[in-house]
């Protein structure tokens, strides 16, 4: 259990998480472009099926960007924090803060997406068209 938890605090030291990072890099551009195209479409919120697809694409895009950001920040911490301090306490505080900030941002973005693509919002847009 502790080893798995430590792997999440230092993802840049795990080869399996590094492979996931590189695989996610290849998906970020197509997911981002699809998410952008769906957000600019005027028909996305009017069609419940297209709105569900948009929610799924936006959710995976958000998770990919969050993992990419977390992994990158962890690499920066691994590279530069030992140059500043040798304290294990500071090292742990920075690692936990990095993890918690990214978890909180994913929760916040998920709440935003769920409100944006909520059923009542889709139905309200669908029923009150000009």
JSON list of C-alpha atoms in Angstrom, two decimals:
[
{"chain": "A", "resi": 1, "resn": "UNK", "atom": "CA", "xyz": [0.00, 0.00, 0.00]},
{"chain": "A", "resi": 2, "resn": "UNK", "atom": "CA", "xyz": [2.74, 2.45, 0.95]},
{"chain": "A", "resi": 3, "resn": "UNK", "atom": "CA", "xyz": [4.68, 1.72, -2.25]},
{"chain": "A", "resi": 4, "resn": "UNK", "atom": "CA", "xyz": [1.65, 2.51, -4.42]},
{"chain": "A", "resi": 5, "resn": "UNK", "atom": "CA", "xyz": [1.06, 5.72, -2.48]},
{"chain": "A", "resi": 6, "resn": "UNK", "atom": "CA", "xyz": [4.71, 6.72, -2.84]},
{"chain": "A", "resi": 7, "resn": "UNK", "atom": "CA", "xyz": [4.49, 6.06, -6.59]},
{"chain": "A", "resi": 8, "resn": "UNK", "atom": "CA", "xyz": [1.70, 8.61, -6.80]},
{"chain": "A", "resi": 9, "resn": "UNK", "atom": "CA", "xyz": [3.80, 11.18, -4.95]},
{"chain": "A", "resi": 10, "resn": "UNK", "atom": "CA", "xyz": [6.74, 10.64, -7.30]},
{"chain": "A", "resi": 11, "resn": "UNK", "atom": "CA", "xyz": [5.26, 9.67, -10.67]},
{"chain": "A", "resi": 12, "resn": "UNK", "atom": "CA", "xyz": [8.40, 10.70, -12.55]},
{"chain": "A", "resi": 13, "resn": "UNK", "atom": "CA", "xyz": [10.31, 7.83, -10.89]},
{"chain": "A", "resi": 14, "resn": "UNK", "atom": "CA", "xyz": [7.88, 5.13, -12.05]},
{"chain": "A", "resi": 15, "resn": "UNK", "atom": "CA", "xyz": [8.26, 3.65, -15.53]},
{"chain": "A", "resi": 16, "resn": "UNK", "atom": "CA", "xyz": [4.60, 2.59, -15.75]},
{"chain": "A", "resi": 17, "resn": "UNK", "atom": "CA", "xyz": [3.41, 6.12, -14.92]},
{"chain": "A", "resi": 18, "resn": "UNK", "atom": "CA", "xyz": [6.00, 7.50, -17.37]},
{"chain": "A", "resi": 19, "resn": "UNK", "atom": "CA", "xyz": [4.53, 5.34, -20.13]},
{"chain": "A", "resi": 20, "resn": "UNK", "atom": "CA", "xyz": [1.06, 6.65, -19.24]},
{"chain": "A", "resi": 21, "resn": "UNK", "atom": "CA", "xyz": [2.41, 10.20, -19.42]},
{"chain": "A", "resi": 22, "resn": "UNK", "atom": "CA", "xyz": [3.83, 9.65, -22.91]},
{"chain": "A", "resi": 23, "resn": "UNK", "atom": "CA", "xyz": [0.65, 7.92, -24.10]},
{"chain": "A", "resi": 24, "resn": "UNK", "atom": "CA", "xyz": [-1.41, 10.79, -22.71]},
{"chain": "A", "resi": 25, "resn": "UNK", "atom": "CA", "xyz": [0.75, 13.28, -24.63]},
{"chain": "A", "resi": 26, "resn": "UNK", "atom": "CA", "xyz": [-0.39, 11.69, -27.88]},
{"chain": "A", "resi": 27, "resn": "UNK", "atom": "CA", "xyz": [-4.05, 12.05, -26.86]},
{"chain": "A", "resi": 28, "resn": "UNK", "atom": "CA", "xyz": [-3.97, 15.66, -25.63]},
{"chain": "A", "resi": 29, "resn": "UNK", "atom": "CA", "xyz": [-4.01, 17.33, -29.04]},
{"chain": "A", "resi": 30, "resn": "UNK", "atom": "CA", "xyz": [-6.85, 15.26, -30.58]},
{"chain": "A", "resi": 31, "resn": "UNK", "atom": "CA", "xyz": [-8.92, 15.51, -27.40]},
{"chain": "A", "resi": 32, "resn": "UNK", "atom": "CA", "xyz": [-8.23, 19.22, -27.09]},
{"chain": "A", "resi": 33, "resn": "UNK", "atom": "CA", "xyz": [-9.18, 19.92, -30.70]},
{"chain": "A", "resi": 34, "resn": "UNK", "atom": "CA", "xyz": [-12.35, 17.84, -30.40]},
{"chain": "A", "resi": 35, "resn": "UNK", "atom": "CA", "xyz": [-13.28, 19.59, -27.16]},
{"chain": "A", "resi": 36, "resn": "UNK", "atom": "CA", "xyz": [-12.70, 22.98, -28.77]},
{"chain": "A", "resi": 37, "resn": "UNK", "atom": "CA", "xyz": [-14.76, 22.10, -31.84]},
{"chain": "A", "resi": 38, "resn": "UNK", "atom": "CA", "xyz": [-17.64, 20.86, -29.69]},
{"chain": "A", "resi": 39, "resn": "UNK", "atom": "CA", "xyz": [-17.54, 23.98, -27.52]},
{"chain": "A", "resi": 40, "resn": "UNK", "atom": "CA", "xyz": [-17.77, 26.22, -30.59]},
{"chain": "A", "resi": 41, "resn": "UNK", "atom": "CA", "xyz": [-20.66, 24.27, -32.11]},
{"chain": "A", "resi": 42, "resn": "UNK", "atom": "CA", "xyz": [-24.06, 25.85, -31.59]},
{"chain": "A", "resi": 43, "resn": "UNK", "atom": "CA", "xyz": [-25.77, 22.46, -31.74]},
{"chain": "A", "resi": 44, "resn": "UNK", "atom": "CA", "xyz": [-23.90, 20.80, -28.86]},
{"chain": "A", "resi": 45, "resn": "UNK", "atom": "CA", "xyz": [-26.22, 21.86, -26.04]},
{"chain": "A", "resi": 46, "resn": "UNK", "atom": "CA", "xyz": [-29.37, 21.50, -28.15]},
{"chain": "A", "resi": 47, "resn": "UNK", "atom": "CA", "xyz": [-28.79, 17.83, -28.89]},
{"chain": "A", "resi": 48, "resn": "UNK", "atom": "CA", "xyz": [-28.71, 15.65, -25.74]},
{"chain": "A", "resi": 49, "resn": "UNK", "atom": "CA", "xyz": [-26.57, 12.96, -27.40]},
{"chain": "A", "resi": 50, "resn": "UNK", "atom": "CA", "xyz": [-24.03, 15.48, -28.63]},
{"chain": "A", "resi": 51, "resn": "UNK", "atom": "CA", "xyz": [-24.02, 17.09, -25.19]},
{"chain": "A", "resi": 52, "resn": "UNK", "atom": "CA", "xyz": [-23.26, 13.74, -23.56]},
{"chain": "A", "resi": 53, "resn": "UNK", "atom": "CA", "xyz": [-20.44, 13.18, -26.04]},
{"chain": "A", "resi": 54, "resn": "UNK", "atom": "CA", "xyz": [-19.14, 16.68, -25.31]},
{"chain": "A", "resi": 55, "resn": "UNK", "atom": "CA", "xyz": [-19.22, 15.97, -21.57]},
{"chain": "A", "resi": 56, "resn": "UNK", "atom": "CA", "xyz": [-17.23, 12.76, -22.05]},
{"chain": "A", "resi": 57, "resn": "UNK", "atom": "CA", "xyz": [-14.66, 14.41, -24.33]},
{"chain": "A", "resi": 58, "resn": "UNK", "atom": "CA", "xyz": [-14.28, 17.41, -22.00]},
{"chain": "A", "resi": 59, "resn": "UNK", "atom": "CA", "xyz": [-13.91, 15.12, -18.98]},
{"chain": "A", "resi": 60, "resn": "UNK", "atom": "CA", "xyz": [-11.16, 13.05, -20.60]},
{"chain": "A", "resi": 61, "resn": "UNK", "atom": "CA", "xyz": [-9.44, 16.20, -21.83]},
{"chain": "A", "resi": 62, "resn": "UNK", "atom": "CA", "xyz": [-9.53, 17.63, -18.32]},
{"chain": "A", "resi": 63, "resn": "UNK", "atom": "CA", "xyz": [-8.13, 14.43, -16.82]},
{"chain": "A", "resi": 64, "resn": "UNK", "atom": "CA", "xyz": [-5.37, 14.28, -19.43]},
{"chain": "A", "resi": 65, "resn": "UNK", "atom": "CA", "xyz": [-4.34, 17.88, -18.85]},
{"chain": "A", "resi": 66, "resn": "UNK", "atom": "CA", "xyz": [-4.43, 17.42, -15.08]},
{"chain": "A", "resi": 67, "resn": "UNK", "atom": "CA", "xyz": [-2.25, 14.28, -15.23]},
{"chain": "A", "resi": 68, "resn": "UNK", "atom": "CA", "xyz": [0.14, 15.97, -17.63]},
{"chain": "A", "resi": 69, "resn": "UNK", "atom": "CA", "xyz": [0.40, 18.99, -15.34]},
{"chain": "A", "resi": 70, "resn": "UNK", "atom": "CA", "xyz": [0.84, 16.86, -12.21]},
{"chain": "A", "resi": 71, "resn": "UNK", "atom": "CA", "xyz": [3.55, 14.75, -13.81]},
{"chain": "A", "resi": 72, "resn": "UNK", "atom": "CA", "xyz": [5.37, 17.81, -15.15]},
{"chain": "A", "resi": 73, "resn": "UNK", "atom": "CA", "xyz": [5.27, 19.60, -11.80]},
{"chain": "A", "resi": 74, "resn": "UNK", "atom": "CA", "xyz": [6.52, 16.46, -10.10]},
{"chain": "A", "resi": 75, "resn": "UNK", "atom": "CA", "xyz": [9.47, 16.38, -12.49]},
{"chain": "A", "resi": 76, "resn": "UNK", "atom": "CA", "xyz": [10.24, 20.02, -11.74]},
{"chain": "A", "resi": 77, "resn": "UNK", "atom": "CA", "xyz": [10.07, 19.28, -8.01]},
{"chain": "A", "resi": 78, "resn": "UNK", "atom": "CA", "xyz": [12.43, 16.31, -8.43]},
{"chain": "A", "resi": 79, "resn": "UNK", "atom": "CA", "xyz": [14.90, 18.40, -10.45]},
{"chain": "A", "resi": 80, "resn": "UNK", "atom": "CA", "xyz": [14.97, 21.66, -8.52]},
{"chain": "A", "resi": 81, "resn": "UNK", "atom": "CA", "xyz": [13.90, 21.08, -4.92]},
{"chain": "A", "resi": 82, "resn": "UNK", "atom": "CA", "xyz": [17.07, 19.18, -3.91]},
{"chain": "A", "resi": 83, "resn": "UNK", "atom": "CA", "xyz": [19.06, 22.23, -5.06]},
{"chain": "A", "resi": 84, "resn": "UNK", "atom": "CA", "xyz": [17.14, 24.42, -2.62]},
{"chain": "A", "resi": 85, "resn": "UNK", "atom": "CA", "xyz": [16.86, 22.25, 0.46]},
{"chain": "A", "resi": 86, "resn": "UNK", "atom": "CA", "xyz": [17.73, 18.82, 1.80]},
{"chain": "A", "resi": 87, "resn": "UNK", "atom": "CA", "xyz": [14.86, 18.72, 4.28]},
{"chain": "A", "resi": 88, "resn": "UNK", "atom": "CA", "xyz": [12.64, 15.66, 3.96]},
{"chain": "A", "resi": 89, "resn": "UNK", "atom": "CA", "xyz": [9.83, 17.58, 5.67]},
{"chain": "A", "resi": 90, "resn": "UNK", "atom": "CA", "xyz": [9.84, 20.33, 3.03]},
{"chain": "A", "resi": 91, "resn": "UNK", "atom": "CA", "xyz": [10.12, 17.73, 0.30]},
{"chain": "A", "resi": 92, "resn": "UNK", "atom": "CA", "xyz": [7.01, 15.91, 1.60]},
{"chain": "A", "resi": 93, "resn": "UNK", "atom": "CA", "xyz": [5.04, 19.15, 2.05]},
{"chain": "A", "resi": 94, "resn": "UNK", "atom": "CA", "xyz": [5.73, 20.19, -1.53]},
{"chain": "A", "resi": 95, "resn": "UNK", "atom": "CA", "xyz": [4.86, 16.73, -2.90]},
{"chain": "A", "resi": 96, "resn": "UNK", "atom": "CA", "xyz": [1.59, 16.52, -0.94]},
{"chain": "A", "resi": 97, "resn": "UNK", "atom": "CA", "xyz": [0.69, 20.09, -1.94]},
{"chain": "A", "resi": 98, "resn": "UNK", "atom": "CA", "xyz": [1.27, 19.28, -5.61]},
{"chain": "A", "resi": 99, "resn": "UNK", "atom": "CA", "xyz": [-0.98, 16.22, -5.39]},
{"chain": "A", "resi": 100, "resn": "UNK", "atom": "CA", "xyz": [-3.72, 18.00, -3.42]},
{"chain": "A", "resi": 101, "resn": "UNK", "atom": "CA", "xyz": [-3.78, 21.06, -5.67]},
{"chain": "A", "resi": 102, "resn": "UNK", "atom": "CA", "xyz": [-4.22, 18.89, -8.74]},
{"chain": "A", "resi": 103, "resn": "UNK", "atom": "CA", "xyz": [-6.92, 16.77, -7.08]},
{"chain": "A", "resi": 104, "resn": "UNK", "atom": "CA", "xyz": [-8.82, 19.91, -6.05]},
{"chain": "A", "resi": 105, "resn": "UNK", "atom": "CA", "xyz": [-8.57, 21.37, -9.54]},
{"chain": "A", "resi": 106, "resn": "UNK", "atom": "CA", "xyz": [-9.93, 18.15, -11.09]},
{"chain": "A", "resi": 107, "resn": "UNK", "atom": "CA", "xyz": [-12.84, 18.19, -8.64]},
{"chain": "A", "resi": 108, "resn": "UNK", "atom": "CA", "xyz": [-13.54, 21.84, -9.43]},
{"chain": "A", "resi": 109, "resn": "UNK", "atom": "CA", "xyz": [-13.44, 21.35, -13.18]},
{"chain": "A", "resi": 110, "resn": "UNK", "atom": "CA", "xyz": [-15.62, 18.25, -12.91]},
{"chain": "A", "resi": 111, "resn": "UNK", "atom": "CA", "xyz": [-18.21, 20.24, -10.93]},
{"chain": "A", "resi": 112, "resn": "UNK", "atom": "CA", "xyz": [-18.13, 22.95, -13.59]},
{"chain": "A", "resi": 113, "resn": "UNK", "atom": "CA", "xyz": [-18.57, 20.44, -16.42]},
{"chain": "A", "resi": 114, "resn": "UNK", "atom": "CA", "xyz": [-21.39, 18.62, -14.66]},
{"chain": "A", "resi": 115, "resn": "UNK", "atom": "CA", "xyz": [-23.25, 21.91, -14.12]},
{"chain": "A", "resi": 116, "resn": "UNK", "atom": "CA", "xyz": [-22.59, 23.05, -17.69]},
{"chain": "A", "resi": 117, "resn": "UNK", "atom": "CA", "xyz": [-23.80, 19.81, -19.23]},
{"chain": "A", "resi": 118, "resn": "UNK", "atom": "CA", "xyz": [-26.58, 19.16, -16.74]},
{"chain": "A", "resi": 119, "resn": "UNK", "atom": "CA", "xyz": [-29.84, 17.76, -18.07]},
{"chain": "A", "resi": 120, "resn": "UNK", "atom": "CA", "xyz": [-31.89, 20.77, -17.03]},
{"chain": "A", "resi": 121, "resn": "UNK", "atom": "CA", "xyz": [-29.50, 23.10, -18.85]},
{"chain": "A", "resi": 122, "resn": "UNK", "atom": "CA", "xyz": [-29.75, 21.02, -22.02]},
{"chain": "A", "resi": 123, "resn": "UNK", "atom": "CA", "xyz": [-33.54, 20.82, -21.77]},
{"chain": "A", "resi": 124, "resn": "UNK", "atom": "CA", "xyz": [-33.87, 24.54, -21.07]},
{"chain": "A", "resi": 125, "resn": "UNK", "atom": "CA", "xyz": [-31.82, 25.37, -24.16]},
{"chain": "A", "resi": 126, "resn": "UNK", "atom": "CA", "xyz": [-33.75, 22.84, -26.21]},
{"chain": "A", "resi": 127, "resn": "UNK", "atom": "CA", "xyz": [-37.21, 24.02, -25.16]},
{"chain": "A", "resi": 128, "resn": "UNK", "atom": "CA", "xyz": [-36.64, 27.78, -25.30]},
{"chain": "A", "resi": 129, "resn": "UNK", "atom": "CA", "xyz": [-35.17, 28.14, -28.77]},
{"chain": "A", "resi": 130, "resn": "UNK", "atom": "CA", "xyz": [-36.13, 31.27, -30.67]}
]
